[in-house]
Amino acid sequence: MRILVVSDIHGNLEALQTVLDAAGPIDATWNLGDTVGYGPNPTECVQIIKDLDPEINLAGNHDLASTGALSVAQFNPTAKAAATWTRDQLAAKDRAYLEALPTTSREGESLFAHGSPRDPVWEYVDDDRTAAALFREFTFDTCYVGHTHQAVVARFDEASERAKVIHLSAGTALALGDARLLINPGSVGQPRDGDPRAAYGIVDTERRSFTTHRVPYAVGLTQEKILDAGLPSPLAARLGIGR
Ligand code: ZN
């Protein structure tokens, strides 16, 4: 079985469509949240996710902010403006759909969260200490998270009880089930690891592997739509540099 692993789509239709084309035939989808927010096509992206009907489908902080379930008080001004804009764009049925999604999930020995399993909405797993604490606190073989918009892996060292967060370059394949891993597939719609290409992962259940992928998409078109929509211009600029 080939499973598409996506996160942080952020209303970027061009990136999402390109990822779906590049991924080829898939048997299931795991969506780690933040389907909307920042990007100019929240409704279209929600519709695509509804059609894919992901096996794992999580709500992130931006999804919940756009439904009103989460206060935008902790958001910076740019994120706040985008969340308010997104809320106005989404139909009530789409807001209800996002609001009903869980923030964590489990399937067998795999654990899923948007941010982290202990704070699924807010915590960023971007340093060794945080990663190690999660390995110690939770039971899983592989934990999949999003939220940081960076494609990374952390491997738990059972002897020292430490973990190291390592950036994943495109094409890297990880063996699943040997060591305990924490994996972030990166962001489809707003990468922040210096590579502006859309990021996604593929789990191959027969080979027991996770492979990270990057694919170029029509960034210029998304940027144009962001500016035309009256969304804050830094949201367009950052897509060009992947930061
Ligand atoms: Zn996000």
JSON list of C-alpha atoms and ligand atoms in Angstrom, two decimals:
[
{"chain": "A", "resi": 1, "resn": "MET", "atom": "CA", "xyz": [0.00, 0.00, 0.00]},
{"chain": "A", "resi": 2, "resn": "ARG", "atom": "CA", "xyz": [1.25, 3.51, -0.91]},
{"chain": "A", "resi": 3, "resn": "ILE", "atom": "CA", "xyz": [0.15, 6.20, 1.52]},
{"chain": "A", "resi": 4, "resn": "LEU", "atom": "CA", "xyz": [0.47, 9.90, 0.74]},
{"chain": "A", "resi": 5, "resn": "VAL", "atom": "CA", "xyz": [1.53, 11.91, 3.81]},
{"chain": "A", "resi": 6, "resn": "VAL", "atom": "CA", "xyz": [0.77, 15.64, 3.64]},
{"chain": "A", "resi": 7, "resn": "SER", "atom": "CA", "xyz": [0.70, 18.51, 6.10]},
{"chain": "A", "resi": 8, "resn": "ASP", "atom": "CA", "xyz": [0.30, 22.28, 6.17]},
{"chain": "A", "resi": 9, "resn": "ILE", "atom": "CA", "xyz": [-1.40, 22.63, 2.80]},
{"chain": "A", "resi": 10, "resn": "HIS", "atom": "CA", "xyz": [-2.48, 26.14, 3.87]},
{"chain": "A", "resi": 11, "resn": "GLY", "atom": "CA", "xyz": [-4.94, 26.85, 1.10]},
{"chain": "A", "resi": 12, "resn": "ASN", "atom": "CA", "xyz": [-2.30, 26.55, -1.61]},
{"chain": "A", "resi": 13, "resn": "LEU", "atom": "CA", "xyz": [-4.19, 24.91, -4.48]},
{"chain": "A", "resi": 14, "resn": "GLU", "atom": "CA", "xyz": [-1.33, 24.94, -6.99]},
{"chain": "A", "resi": 15, "resn": "ALA", "atom": "CA", "xyz": [0.98, 23.18, -4.54]},
{"chain": "A", "resi": 16, "resn": "LEU", "atom": "CA", "xyz": [-1.65, 20.61, -3.54]},
{"chain": "A", "resi": 17, "resn": "GLN", "atom": "CA", "xyz": [-2.61, 19.74, -7.11]},
{"chain": "A", "resi": 18, "resn": "THR", "atom": "CA", "xyz": [1.04, 19.41, -8.09]},
{"chain": "A", "resi": 19, "resn": "VAL", "atom": "CA", "xyz": [1.70, 17.10, -5.13]},
{"chain": "A", "resi": 20, "resn": "LEU", "atom": "CA", "xyz": [-1.29, 14.91, -6.03]},
{"chain": "A", "resi": 21, "resn": "ASP", "atom": "CA", "xyz": [-0.09, 14.66, -9.64]},
{"chain": "A", "resi": 22, "resn": "ALA", "atom": "CA", "xyz": [3.49, 13.91, -8.60]},
{"chain": "A", "resi": 23, "resn": "ALA", "atom": "CA", "xyz": [2.49, 11.32, -5.99]},
{"chain": "A", "resi": 24, "resn": "GLY", "atom": "CA", "xyz": [0.88, 9.08, -8.61]},
{"chain": "A", "resi": 25, "resn": "PRO", "atom": "CA", "xyz": [-1.50, 6.28, -7.62]},
{"chain": "A", "resi": 26, "resn": "ILE", "atom": "CA", "xyz": [-2.06, 6.16, -3.87]},
{"chain": "A", "resi": 27, "resn": "ASP", "atom": "CA", "xyz": [-4.15, 3.86, -1.69]},
{"chain": "A", "resi": 28, "resn": "ALA", "atom": "CA", "xyz": [-4.67, 6.23, 1.24]},
{"chain": "A", "resi": 29, "resn": "THR", "atom": "CA", "xyz": [-3.87, 9.71, 2.52]},
{"chain": "A", "resi": 30, "resn": "TRP", "atom": "CA", "xyz": [-2.70, 10.94, 5.90]},
{"chain": "A", "resi": 31, "resn": "ASN", "atom": "CA", "xyz": [-3.31, 14.68, 6.35]},
{"chain": "A", "resi": 32, "resn": "LEU", "atom": "CA", "xyz": [-1.61, 16.17, 9.41]},
{"chain": "A", "resi": 33, "resn": "GLY", "atom": "CA", "xyz": [-3.54, 19.42, 9.46]},
{"chain": "A", "resi": 34, "resn": "ASP", "atom": "CA", "xyz": [-3.54, 23.13, 8.58]},
{"chain": "A", "resi": 35, "resn": "THR", "atom": "CA", "xyz": [-5.39, 22.50, 5.36]},
{"chain": "A", "resi": 36, "resn": "VAL", "atom": "CA", "xyz": [-6.36, 26.19, 5.36]},
{"chain": "A", "resi": 37, "resn": "GLY", "atom": "CA", "xyz": [-4.89, 29.51, 6.54]},
{"chain": "A", "resi": 38, "resn": "TYR", "atom": "CA", "xyz": [-2.37, 31.82, 4.77]},
{"chain": "A", "resi": 39, "resn": "GLY", "atom": "CA", "xyz": [-3.24, 30.64, 1.25]},
{"chain": "A", "resi": 40, "resn": "PRO", "atom": "CA", "xyz": [-5.75, 32.00, -1.27]},
{"chain": "A", "resi": 41, "resn": "ASN", "atom": "CA", "xyz": [-7.78, 28.82, -1.96]},
{"chain": "A", "resi": 42, "resn": "PRO", "atom": "CA", "xyz": [-9.07, 27.42, 1.34]},
{"chain": "A", "resi": 43, "resn": "THR", "atom": "CA", "xyz": [-12.42, 26.25, -0.06]},
{"chain": "A", "resi": 44, "resn": "GLU", "atom": "CA", "xyz": [-10.84, 24.39, -2.99]},
{"chain": "A", "resi": 45, "resn": "CYS", "atom": "CA", "xyz": [-8.30, 22.71, -0.72]},
{"chain": "A", "resi": 46, "resn": "VAL", "atom": "CA", "xyz": [-10.98, 21.61, 1.76]},
{"chain": "A", "resi": 47, "resn": "GLN", "atom": "CA", "xyz": [-12.96, 20.15, -1.14]},
{"chain": "A", "resi": 48, "resn": "ILE", "atom": "CA", "xyz": [-9.96, 18.16, -2.38]},
{"chain": "A", "resi": 49, "resn": "ILE", "atom": "CA", "xyz": [-9.35, 16.81, 1.12]},
{"chain": "A", "resi": 50, "resn": "LYS", "atom": "CA", "xyz": [-13.03, 15.87, 1.46]},
{"chain": "A", "resi": 51, "resn": "ASP", "atom": "CA", "xyz": [-12.80, 13.98, -1.85]},
{"chain": "A", "resi": 52, "resn": "LEU", "atom": "CA", "xyz": [-9.60, 12.20, -0.80]},
{"chain": "A", "resi": 53, "resn": "ASP", "atom": "CA", "xyz": [-11.30, 11.27, 2.49]},
{"chain": "A", "resi": 54, "resn": "PRO", "atom": "CA", "xyz": [-7.98, 10.75, 4.34]},
{"chain": "A", "resi": 55, "resn": "GLU", "atom": "CA", "xyz": [-7.59, 7.77, 6.64]},
{"chain": "A", "resi": 56, "resn": "ILE", "atom": "CA", "xyz": [-5.86, 10.15, 9.06]},
{"chain": "A", "resi": 57, "resn": "ASN", "atom": "CA", "xyz": [-7.22, 13.69, 8.89]},
{"chain": "A", "resi": 58, "resn": "LEU", "atom": "CA", "xyz": [-6.23, 16.20, 11.57]},
{"chain": "A", "resi": 59, "resn": "ALA", "atom": "CA", "xyz": [-7.13, 19.76, 12.46]},
{"chain": "A", "resi": 60, "resn": "GLY", "atom": "CA", "xyz": [-4.28, 22.22, 12.97]},
{"chain": "A", "resi": 61, "resn": "ASN", "atom": "CA", "xyz": [-4.18, 25.59, 14.70]},
{"chain": "A", "resi": 62, "resn": "HIS", "atom": "CA", "xyz": [-5.00, 27.46, 11.49]},
{"chain": "A", "resi": 63, "resn": "ASP", "atom": "CA", "xyz": [-7.95, 25.18, 10.71]},
{"chain": "A", "resi": 64, "resn": "LEU", "atom": "CA", "xyz": [-9.40, 25.79, 14.18]},
{"chain": "A", "resi": 65, "resn": "ALA", "atom": "CA", "xyz": [-8.70, 29.52, 14.04]},
{"chain": "A", "resi": 66, "resn": "SER", "atom": "CA", "xyz": [-10.54, 29.77, 10.74]},
{"chain": "A", "resi": 67, "resn": "THR", "atom": "CA", "xyz": [-13.59, 28.07, 12.22]},
{"chain": "A", "resi": 68, "resn": "GLY", "atom": "CA", "xyz": [-13.60, 30.29, 15.31]},
{"chain": "A", "resi": 69, "resn": "ALA", "atom": "CA", "xyz": [-12.97, 27.29, 17.60]},
{"chain": "A", "resi": 70, "resn": "LEU", "atom": "CA", "xyz": [-9.55, 28.70, 18.50]},
{"chain": "A", "resi": 71, "resn": "SER", "atom": "CA", "xyz": [-8.83, 32.30, 19.44]},
{"chain": "A", "resi": 72, "resn": "VAL", "atom": "CA", "xyz": [-6.42, 34.15, 17.15]},
{"chain": "A", "resi": 73, "resn": "ALA", "atom": "CA", "xyz": [-5.05, 36.06, 20.16]},
{"chain": "A", "resi": 74, "resn": "GLN", "atom": "CA", "xyz": [-1.79, 34.07, 20.02]},
{"chain": "A", "resi": 75, "resn": "PHE", "atom": "CA", "xyz": [-1.37, 34.61, 16.27]},
{"chain": "A", "resi": 76, "resn": "ASN", "atom": "CA", "xyz": [0.98, 37.25, 14.86]},
{"chain": "A", "resi": 77, "resn": "PRO", "atom": "CA", "xyz": [-0.71, 40.08, 12.89]},
{"chain": "A", "resi": 78, "resn": "THR", "atom": "CA", "xyz": [-0.12, 38.42, 9.50]},
{"chain": "A", "resi": 79, "resn": "ALA", "atom": "CA", "xyz": [-1.50, 35.05, 10.61]},
{"chain": "A", "resi": 80, "resn": "LYS", "atom": "CA", "xyz": [-4.41, 36.81, 12.32]},
{"chain": "A", "resi": 81, "resn": "ALA", "atom": "CA", "xyz": [-5.33, 38.73, 9.15]},
{"chain": "A", "resi": 82, "resn": "ALA", "atom": "CA", "xyz": [-5.12, 35.54, 7.10]},
{"chain": "A", "resi": 83, "resn": "ALA", "atom": "CA", "xyz": [-7.25, 33.58, 9.60]},
{"chain": "A", "resi": 84, "resn": "THR", "atom": "CA", "xyz": [-9.95, 36.24, 9.58]},
{"chain": "A", "resi": 85, "resn": "TRP", "atom": "CA", "xyz": [-9.90, 36.34, 5.77]},
{"chain": "A", "resi": 86, "resn": "THR", "atom": "CA", "xyz": [-10.09, 32.52, 5.61]},
{"chain": "A", "resi": 87, "resn": "ARG", "atom": "CA", "xyz": [-13.03, 32.42, 8.04]},
{"chain": "A", "resi": 88, "resn": "ASP", "atom": "CA", "xyz": [-14.93, 34.81, 5.76]},
{"chain": "A", "resi": 89, "resn": "GLN", "atom": "CA", "xyz": [-14.19, 32.67, 2.69]},
{"chain": "A", "resi": 90, "resn": "LEU", "atom": "CA", "xyz": [-15.29, 29.31, 4.09]},
{"chain": "A", "resi": 91, "resn": "ALA", "atom": "CA", "xyz": [-18.89, 28.15, 3.91]},
{"chain": "A", "resi": 92, "resn": "ALA", "atom": "CA", "xyz": [-20.48, 27.09, 7.20]},
{"chain": "A", "resi": 93, "resn": "LYS", "atom": "CA", "xyz": [-20.38, 23.41, 6.11]},
{"chain": "A", "resi": 94, "resn": "ASP", "atom": "CA", "xyz": [-16.63, 23.62, 5.47]},
{"chain": "A", "resi": 95, "resn": "ARG", "atom": "CA", "xyz": [-15.99, 25.30, 8.82]},
{"chain": "A", "resi": 96, "resn": "ALA", "atom": "CA", "xyz": [-18.04, 22.54, 10.48]},
{"chain": "A", "resi": 97, "resn": "TYR", "atom": "CA", "xyz": [-16.04, 19.90, 8.60]},
{"chain": "A", "resi": 98, "resn": "LEU", "atom": "CA", "xyz": [-12.70, 21.32, 9.83]},
{"chain": "A", "resi": 99, "resn": "GLU", "atom": "CA", "xyz": [-13.97, 21.82, 13.36]},
{"chain": "A", "resi": 100, "resn": "ALA", "atom": "CA", "xyz": [-15.03, 18.17, 13.62]},
{"chain": "A", "resi": 101, "resn": "LEU", "atom": "CA", "xyz": [-11.54, 16.85, 12.79]},
{"chain": "A", "resi": 102, "resn": "PRO", "atom": "CA", "xyz": [-9.47, 15.39, 15.64]},
{"chain": "A", "resi": 103, "resn": "THR", "atom": "CA", "xyz": [-6.12, 16.94, 16.64]},
{"chain": "A", "resi": 104, "resn": "THR", "atom": "CA", "xyz": [-4.42, 13.59, 17.27]},
{"chain": "A", "resi": 105, "resn": "SER", "atom": "CA", "xyz": [-4.91, 10.07, 16.00]},
{"chain": "A", "resi": 106, "resn": "ARG", "atom": "CA", "xyz": [-3.44, 6.61, 16.38]},
{"chain": "A", "resi": 107, "resn": "GLU", "atom": "CA", "xyz": [-3.27, 3.65, 14.05]},
{"chain": "A", "resi": 108, "resn": "GLY", "atom": "CA", "xyz": [-1.48, 0.56, 15.29]},
{"chain": "A", "resi": 109, "resn": "GLU", "atom": "CA", "xyz": [1.98, 1.62, 16.40]},
{"chain": "A", "resi": 110, "resn": "SER", "atom": "CA", "xyz": [1.78, 4.97, 14.60]},
{"chain": "A", "resi": 111, "resn": "LEU", "atom": "CA", "xyz": [0.81, 8.18, 16.34]},
{"chain": "A", "resi": 112, "resn": "PHE", "atom": "CA", "xyz": [-0.31, 11.35, 14.56]},
{"chain": "A", "resi": 113, "resn": "ALA", "atom": "CA", "xyz": [-0.56, 14.98, 15.70]},
{"chain": "A", "resi": 114, "resn": "HIS", "atom": "CA", "xyz": [-0.47, 18.36, 14.02]},
{"chain": "A", "resi": 115, "resn": "GLY", "atom": "CA", "xyz": [2.00, 19.95, 16.48]},
{"chain": "A", "resi": 116, "resn": "SER", "atom": "CA", "xyz": [2.96, 17.25, 18.96]},
{"chain": "A", "resi": 117, "resn": "PRO", "atom": "CA", "xyz": [1.08, 14.48, 20.79]},
{"chain": "A", "resi": 118, "resn": "ARG", "atom": "CA", "xyz": [1.18, 16.38, 24.10]},
{"chain": "A", "resi": 119, "resn": "ASP", "atom": "CA", "xyz": [0.15, 19.74, 22.67]},
{"chain": "A", "resi": 120, "resn": "PRO", "atom": "CA", "xyz": [-1.35, 18.93, 19.25]},
{"chain": "A", "resi": 121, "resn": "VAL", "atom": "CA", "xyz": [-2.38, 22.46, 18.42]},
{"chain": "A", "resi": 122, "resn": "TRP", "atom": "CA", "xyz": [0.61, 24.58, 19.49]},
{"chain": "A", "resi": 123, "resn": "GLU", "atom": "CA", "xyz": [3.84, 22.68, 20.20]},
{"chain": "A", "resi": 124, "resn": "TYR", "atom": "CA", "xyz": [6.64, 22.80, 17.61]},
{"chain": "A", "resi": 125, "resn": "VAL", "atom": "CA", "xyz": [8.89, 19.73, 17.47]},
{"chain": "A", "resi": 126, "resn": "ASP", "atom": "CA", "xyz": [11.99, 21.47, 16.18]},
{"chain": "A", "resi": 127, "resn": "ASP", "atom": "CA", "xyz": [14.68, 20.68, 18.73]},
{"chain": "A", "resi": 128, "resn": "ASP", "atom": "CA", "xyz": [16.34, 17.58, 20.16]},
{"chain": "A", "resi": 129, "resn": "ARG", "atom": "CA", "xyz": [15.05, 18.02, 23.73]},
{"chain": "A", "resi": 130, "resn": "THR", "atom": "CA", "xyz": [11.40, 18.27, 22.71]},
{"chain": "A", "resi": 131, "resn": "ALA", "atom": "CA", "xyz": [11.72, 15.26, 20.42]},
{"chain": "A", "resi": 132, "resn": "ALA", "atom": "CA", "xyz": [13.41, 13.16, 23.13]},
{"chain": "A", "resi": 133, "resn": "ALA", "atom": "CA", "xyz": [10.72, 14.08, 25.67]},
{"chain": "A", "resi": 134, "resn": "LEU", "atom": "CA", "xyz": [7.99, 12.89, 23.30]},
{"chain": "A", "resi": 135, "resn": "PHE", "atom": "CA", "xyz": [9.73, 9.55, 22.72]},
{"chain": "A", "resi": 136, "resn": "ARG", "atom": "CA", "xyz": [9.89, 9.04, 26.48]},
{"chain": "A", "resi": 137, "resn": "GLU", "atom": "CA", "xyz": [6.35, 10.20, 27.20]},
{"chain": "A", "resi": 138, "resn": "PHE", "atom": "CA", "xyz": [4.43, 8.41, 24.44]},
{"chain": "A", "resi": 139, "resn": "THR", "atom": "CA", "xyz": [4.23, 4.89, 23.11]},
{"chain": "A", "resi": 140, "resn": "PHE", "atom": "CA", "xyz": [4.72, 4.61, 19.36]},
{"chain": "A", "resi": 141, "resn": "ASP", "atom": "CA", "xyz": [7.00, 3.17, 16.71]},
{"chain": "A", "resi": 142, "resn": "THR", "atom": "CA", "xyz": [6.57, 6.15, 14.41]},
{"chain": "A", "resi": 143, "resn": "CYS", "atom": "CA", "xyz": [5.03, 9.52, 15.24]},
{"chain": "A", "resi": 144, "resn": "TYR", "atom": "CA", "xyz": [4.01, 11.80, 12.38]},
{"chain": "A", "resi": 145, "resn": "VAL", "atom": "CA", "xyz": [3.76, 15.55, 13.00]},
{"chain": "A", "resi": 146, "resn": "GLY", "atom": "CA", "xyz": [3.49, 18.75, 10.96]},
{"chain": "A", "resi": 147, "resn": "HIS", "atom": "CA", "xyz": [3.25, 22.38, 12.12]},
{"chain": "A", "resi": 148, "resn": "THR", "atom": "CA", "xyz": [6.91, 23.45, 11.75]},
{"chain": "A", "resi": 149, "resn": "HIS", "atom": "CA", "xyz": [6.74, 23.36, 7.93]},
{"chain": "A", "resi": 150, "resn": "GLN", "atom": "CA", "xyz": [10.14, 21.64, 7.88]},
{"chain": "A", "resi": 151, "resn": "ALA", "atom": "CA", "xyz": [10.79, 18.12, 6.60]},
{"chain": "A", "resi": 152, "resn": "VAL", "atom": "CA", "xyz": [12.70, 16.40, 9.42]},
{"chain": "A", "resi": 153, "resn": "VAL", "atom": "CA", "xyz": [13.23, 13.10, 11.17]},
{"chain": "A", "resi": 154, "resn": "ALA", "atom": "CA", "xyz": [14.22, 12.42, 14.77]},
{"chain": "A", "resi": 155, "resn": "ARG", "atom": "CA", "xyz": [15.51, 8.98, 15.71]},
{"chain": "A", "resi": 156, "resn": "PHE", "atom": "CA", "xyz": [15.38, 7.84, 19.35]},
{"chain": "A", "resi": 157, "resn": "ASP", "atom": "CA", "xyz": [18.54, 6.39, 20.81]},
{"chain": "A", "resi": 158, "resn": "GLU", "atom": "CA", "xyz": [17.24, 3.86, 23.36]},
{"chain": "A", "resi": 159, "resn": "ALA", "atom": "CA", "xyz": [20.55, 3.67, 25.27]},
{"chain": "A", "resi": 160, "resn": "SER", "atom": "CA", "xyz": [21.03, 7.39, 25.89]},
{"chain": "A", "resi": 161, "resn": "GLU", "atom": "CA", "xyz": [17.30, 8.24, 25.68]},
{"chain": "A", "resi": 162, "resn": "ARG", "atom": "CA", "xyz": [18.22, 11.12, 23.42]},
{"chain": "A", "resi": 163, "resn": "ALA", "atom": "CA", "xyz": [17.05, 12.13, 19.98]},
{"chain": "A", "resi": 164, "resn": "LYS", "atom": "CA", "xyz": [18.45, 14.29, 17.20]},
{"chain": "A", "resi": 165, "resn": "VAL", "atom": "CA", "xyz": [16.32, 16.27, 14.76]},
{"chain": "A", "resi": 166, "resn": "ILE", "atom": "CA", "xyz": [17.75, 16.01, 11.22]},
{"chain": "A", "resi": 167, "resn": "HIS", "atom": "CA", "xyz": [16.54, 17.81, 8.10]},
{"chain": "A", "resi": 168, "resn": "LEU", "atom": "CA", "xyz": [15.38, 15.53, 5.30]},
{"chain": "A", "resi": 169, "resn": "SER", "atom": "CA", "xyz": [16.55, 16.28, 1.78]},
{"chain": "A", "resi": 170, "resn": "ALA", "atom": "CA", "xyz": [14.37, 15.23, -1.15]},
{"chain": "A", "resi": 171, "resn": "GLY", "atom": "CA", "xyz": [14.50, 11.54, -1.98]},
{"chain": "A", "resi": 172, "resn": "THR", "atom": "CA", "xyz": [15.63, 10.38, 1.46]},
{"chain": "A", "resi": 173, "resn": "ALA", "atom": "CA", "xyz": [14.16, 6.98, 2.36]},
{"chain": "A", "resi": 174, "resn": "LEU", "atom": "CA", "xyz": [13.73, 5.97, 5.99]},
{"chain": "A", "resi": 175, "resn": "ALA", "atom": "CA", "xyz": [13.21, 2.39, 7.15]},
{"chain": "A", "resi": 176, "resn": "LEU", "atom": "CA", "xyz": [10.11, 2.07, 9.34]},
{"chain": "A", "resi": 177, "resn": "GLY", "atom": "CA", "xyz": [9.84, -0.27, 12.30]},
{"chain": "A", "resi": 178, "resn": "ASP", "atom": "CA", "xyz": [13.54, -0.62, 13.14]},
{"chain": "A", "resi": 179, "resn": "ALA", "atom": "CA", "xyz": [14.26, 2.43, 15.29]},
{"chain": "A", "resi": 180, "resn": "ARG", "atom": "CA", "xyz": [11.58, 4.65, 16.83]},
{"chain": "A", "resi": 181, "resn": "LEU", "atom": "CA", "xyz": [11.10, 7.68, 14.60]},
{"chain": "A", "resi": 182, "resn": "LEU", "atom": "CA", "xyz": [9.38, 11.02, 14.67]},
{"chain": "A", "resi": 183, "resn": "ILE", "atom": "CA", "xyz": [8.74, 12.25, 11.13]},
{"chain": "A", "resi": 184, "resn": "ASN", "atom": "CA", "xyz": [7.60, 15.57, 9.70]},
{"chain": "A", "resi": 185, "resn": "PRO", "atom": "CA", "xyz": [6.86, 15.35, 5.95]},
{"chain": "A", "resi": 186, "resn": "GLY", "atom": "CA", "xyz": [7.29, 19.13, 5.57]},
{"chain": "A", "resi": 187, "resn": "SER", "atom": "CA", "xyz": [4.69, 21.55, 4.24]},
{"chain": "A", "resi": 188, "resn": "VAL", "atom": "CA", "xyz": [2.79, 21.28, 0.97]},
{"chain": "A", "resi": 189, "resn": "GLY", "atom": "CA", "xyz": [1.72, 24.90, 0.79]},
{"chain": "A", "resi": 190, "resn": "GLN", "atom": "CA", "xyz": [4.25, 27.00, 2.72]},
{"chain": "A", "resi": 191, "resn": "PRO", "atom": "CA", "xyz": [7.66, 25.31, 3.17]},
{"chain": "A", "resi": 192, "resn": "ARG", "atom": "CA", "xyz": [9.97, 26.97, 5.70]},
{"chain": "A", "resi": 193, "resn": "ASP", "atom": "CA", "xyz": [13.15, 24.94, 5.37]},
{"chain": "A", "resi": 194, "resn": "GLY", "atom": "CA", "xyz": [14.76, 27.02, 2.65]},
{"chain": "A", "resi": 195, "resn": "ASP", "atom": "CA", "xyz": [13.42, 24.86, -0.19]},
{"chain": "A", "resi": 196, "resn": "PRO", "atom": "CA", "xyz": [10.36, 26.52, -1.77]},
{"chain": "A", "resi": 197, "resn": "ARG", "atom": "CA", "xyz": [9.23, 23.30, -3.48]},
{"chain": "A", "resi": 198, "resn": "ALA", "atom": "CA", "xyz": [6.11, 21.60, -2.11]},
{"chain": "A", "resi": 199, "resn": "ALA", "atom": "CA", "xyz": [6.96, 18.81, 0.35]},
{"chain": "A", "resi": 200, "resn": "TYR", "atom": "CA", "xyz": [5.22, 15.48, 0.91]},
{"chain": "A", "resi": 201, "resn": "GLY", "atom": "CA", "xyz": [5.99, 11.93, 1.96]},
{"chain": "A", "resi": 202, "resn": "ILE", "atom": "CA", "xyz": [5.13, 8.46, 0.75]},
{"chain": "A", "resi": 203, "resn": "VAL", "atom": "CA", "xyz": [4.79, 5.50, 3.10]},
{"chain": "A", "resi": 204, "resn": "ASP", "atom": "CA", "xyz": [5.22, 2.14, 1.42]},
{"chain": "A", "resi": 205, "resn": "THR", "atom": "CA", "xyz": [3.75, -0.45, 3.77]},
{"chain": "A", "resi": 206, "resn": "GLU", "atom": "CA", "xyz": [5.28, -3.43, 1.91]},
{"chain": "A", "resi": 207, "resn": "ARG", "atom": "CA", "xyz": [8.80, -1.99, 1.87]},
{"chain": "A", "resi": 208, "resn": "ARG", "atom": "CA", "xyz": [8.19, -0.49, 5.31]},
{"chain": "A", "resi": 209, "resn": "SER", "atom": "CA", "xyz": [9.65, 2.83, 4.24]},
{"chain": "A", "resi": 210, "resn": "PHE", "atom": "CA", "xyz": [8.94, 6.54, 4.34]},
{"chain": "A", "resi": 211, "resn": "THR", "atom": "CA", "xyz": [10.32, 8.58, 1.44]},
{"chain": "A", "resi": 212, "resn": "THR", "atom": "CA", "xyz": [10.46, 12.36, 1.41]},
{"chain": "A", "resi": 213, "resn": "HIS", "atom": "CA", "xyz": [9.68, 14.23, -1.80]},
{"chain": "A", "resi": 214, "resn": "ARG", "atom": "CA", "xyz": [9.87, 17.81, -3.11]},
{"chain": "A", "resi": 215, "resn": "VAL", "atom": "CA", "xyz": [8.15, 19.05, -6.23]},
{"chain": "A", "resi": 216, "resn": "PRO", "atom": "CA", "xyz": [8.24, 22.50, -7.89]},
{"chain": "A", "resi": 217, "resn": "TYR", "atom": "CA", "xyz": [4.85, 24.12, -8.47]},
{"chain": "A", "resi": 218, "resn": "ALA", "atom": "CA", "xyz": [3.53, 27.39, -9.94]},
{"chain": "A", "resi": 219, "resn": "VAL", "atom": "CA", "xyz": [4.63, 29.60, -7.03]},
{"chain": "A", "resi": 220, "resn": "GLY", "atom": "CA", "xyz": [4.14, 32.78, -9.09]},
{"chain": "A", "resi": 221, "resn": "LEU", "atom": "CA", "xyz": [0.47, 32.01, -9.64]},
{"chain": "A", "resi": 222, "resn": "THR", "atom": "CA", "xyz": [-0.15, 31.42, -5.92]},
{"chain": "A", "resi": 223, "resn": "GLN", "atom": "CA", "xyz": [1.69, 34.64, -5.07]},
{"chain": "A", "resi": 224, "resn": "GLU", "atom": "CA", "xyz": [-0.47, 36.57, -7.54]},
{"chain": "A", "resi": 225, "resn": "LYS", "atom": "CA", "xyz": [-3.65, 35.15, -6.01]},
{"chain": "A", "resi": 226, "resn": "ILE", "atom": "CA", "xyz": [-2.48, 36.05, -2.48]},
{"chain": "A", "resi": 227, "resn": "LEU", "atom": "CA", "xyz": [-1.91, 39.67, -3.51]},
{"chain": "A", "resi": 228, "resn": "ASP", "atom": "CA", "xyz": [-5.16, 39.85, -5.52]},
{"chain": "A", "resi": 229, "resn": "ALA", "atom": "CA", "xyz": [-7.09, 38.56, -2.49]},
{"chain": "A", "resi": 230, "resn": "GLY", "atom": "CA", "xyz": [-5.69, 41.38, -0.36]},
{"chain": "A", "resi": 231, "resn": "LEU", "atom": "CA", "xyz": [-3.88, 38.94, 1.95]},
{"chain": "A", "resi": 232, "resn": "PRO", "atom": "CA", "xyz": [-0.70, 40.32, 3.62]},
{"chain": "A", "resi": 233, "resn": "SER", "atom": "CA", "xyz": [2.10, 40.56, 1.01]},
{"chain": "A", "resi": 234, "resn": "PRO", "atom": "CA", "xyz": [4.75, 38.81, 3.19]},
{"chain": "A", "resi": 235, "resn": "LEU", "atom": "CA", "xyz": [2.69, 35.63, 2.71]},
{"chain": "A", "resi": 236, "resn": "ALA", "atom": "CA", "xyz": [3.39, 35.85, -1.02]},
{"chain": "A", "resi": 237, "resn": "ALA", "atom": "CA", "xyz": [7.06, 36.77, -0.63]},
{"chain": "A", "resi": 238, "resn": "ARG", "atom": "CA", "xyz": [7.91, 33.88, 1.71]},
{"chain": "A", "resi": 239, "resn": "LEU", "atom": "CA", "xyz": [6.63, 31.27, -0.76]},
{"chain": "A", "resi": 240, "resn": "GLY", "atom": "CA", "xyz": [9.37, 32.31, -3.18]},
{"chain": "A", "resi": 241, "resn": "ILE", "atom": "CA", "xyz": [12.18, 31.58, -0.73]},
{"chain": "A", "resi": 242, "resn": "GLY", "atom": "CA", "xyz": [10.66, 28.79, 1.34]},
{"chain": "A", "resi": 243, "resn": "ARG", "atom": "CA", "xyz": [11.07, 30.61, 4.67]},
{"chain": "B", "resi": 1, "resn": "ZN", "atom": "ZN", "xyz": [0.95, 25.35, 9.48]}
]
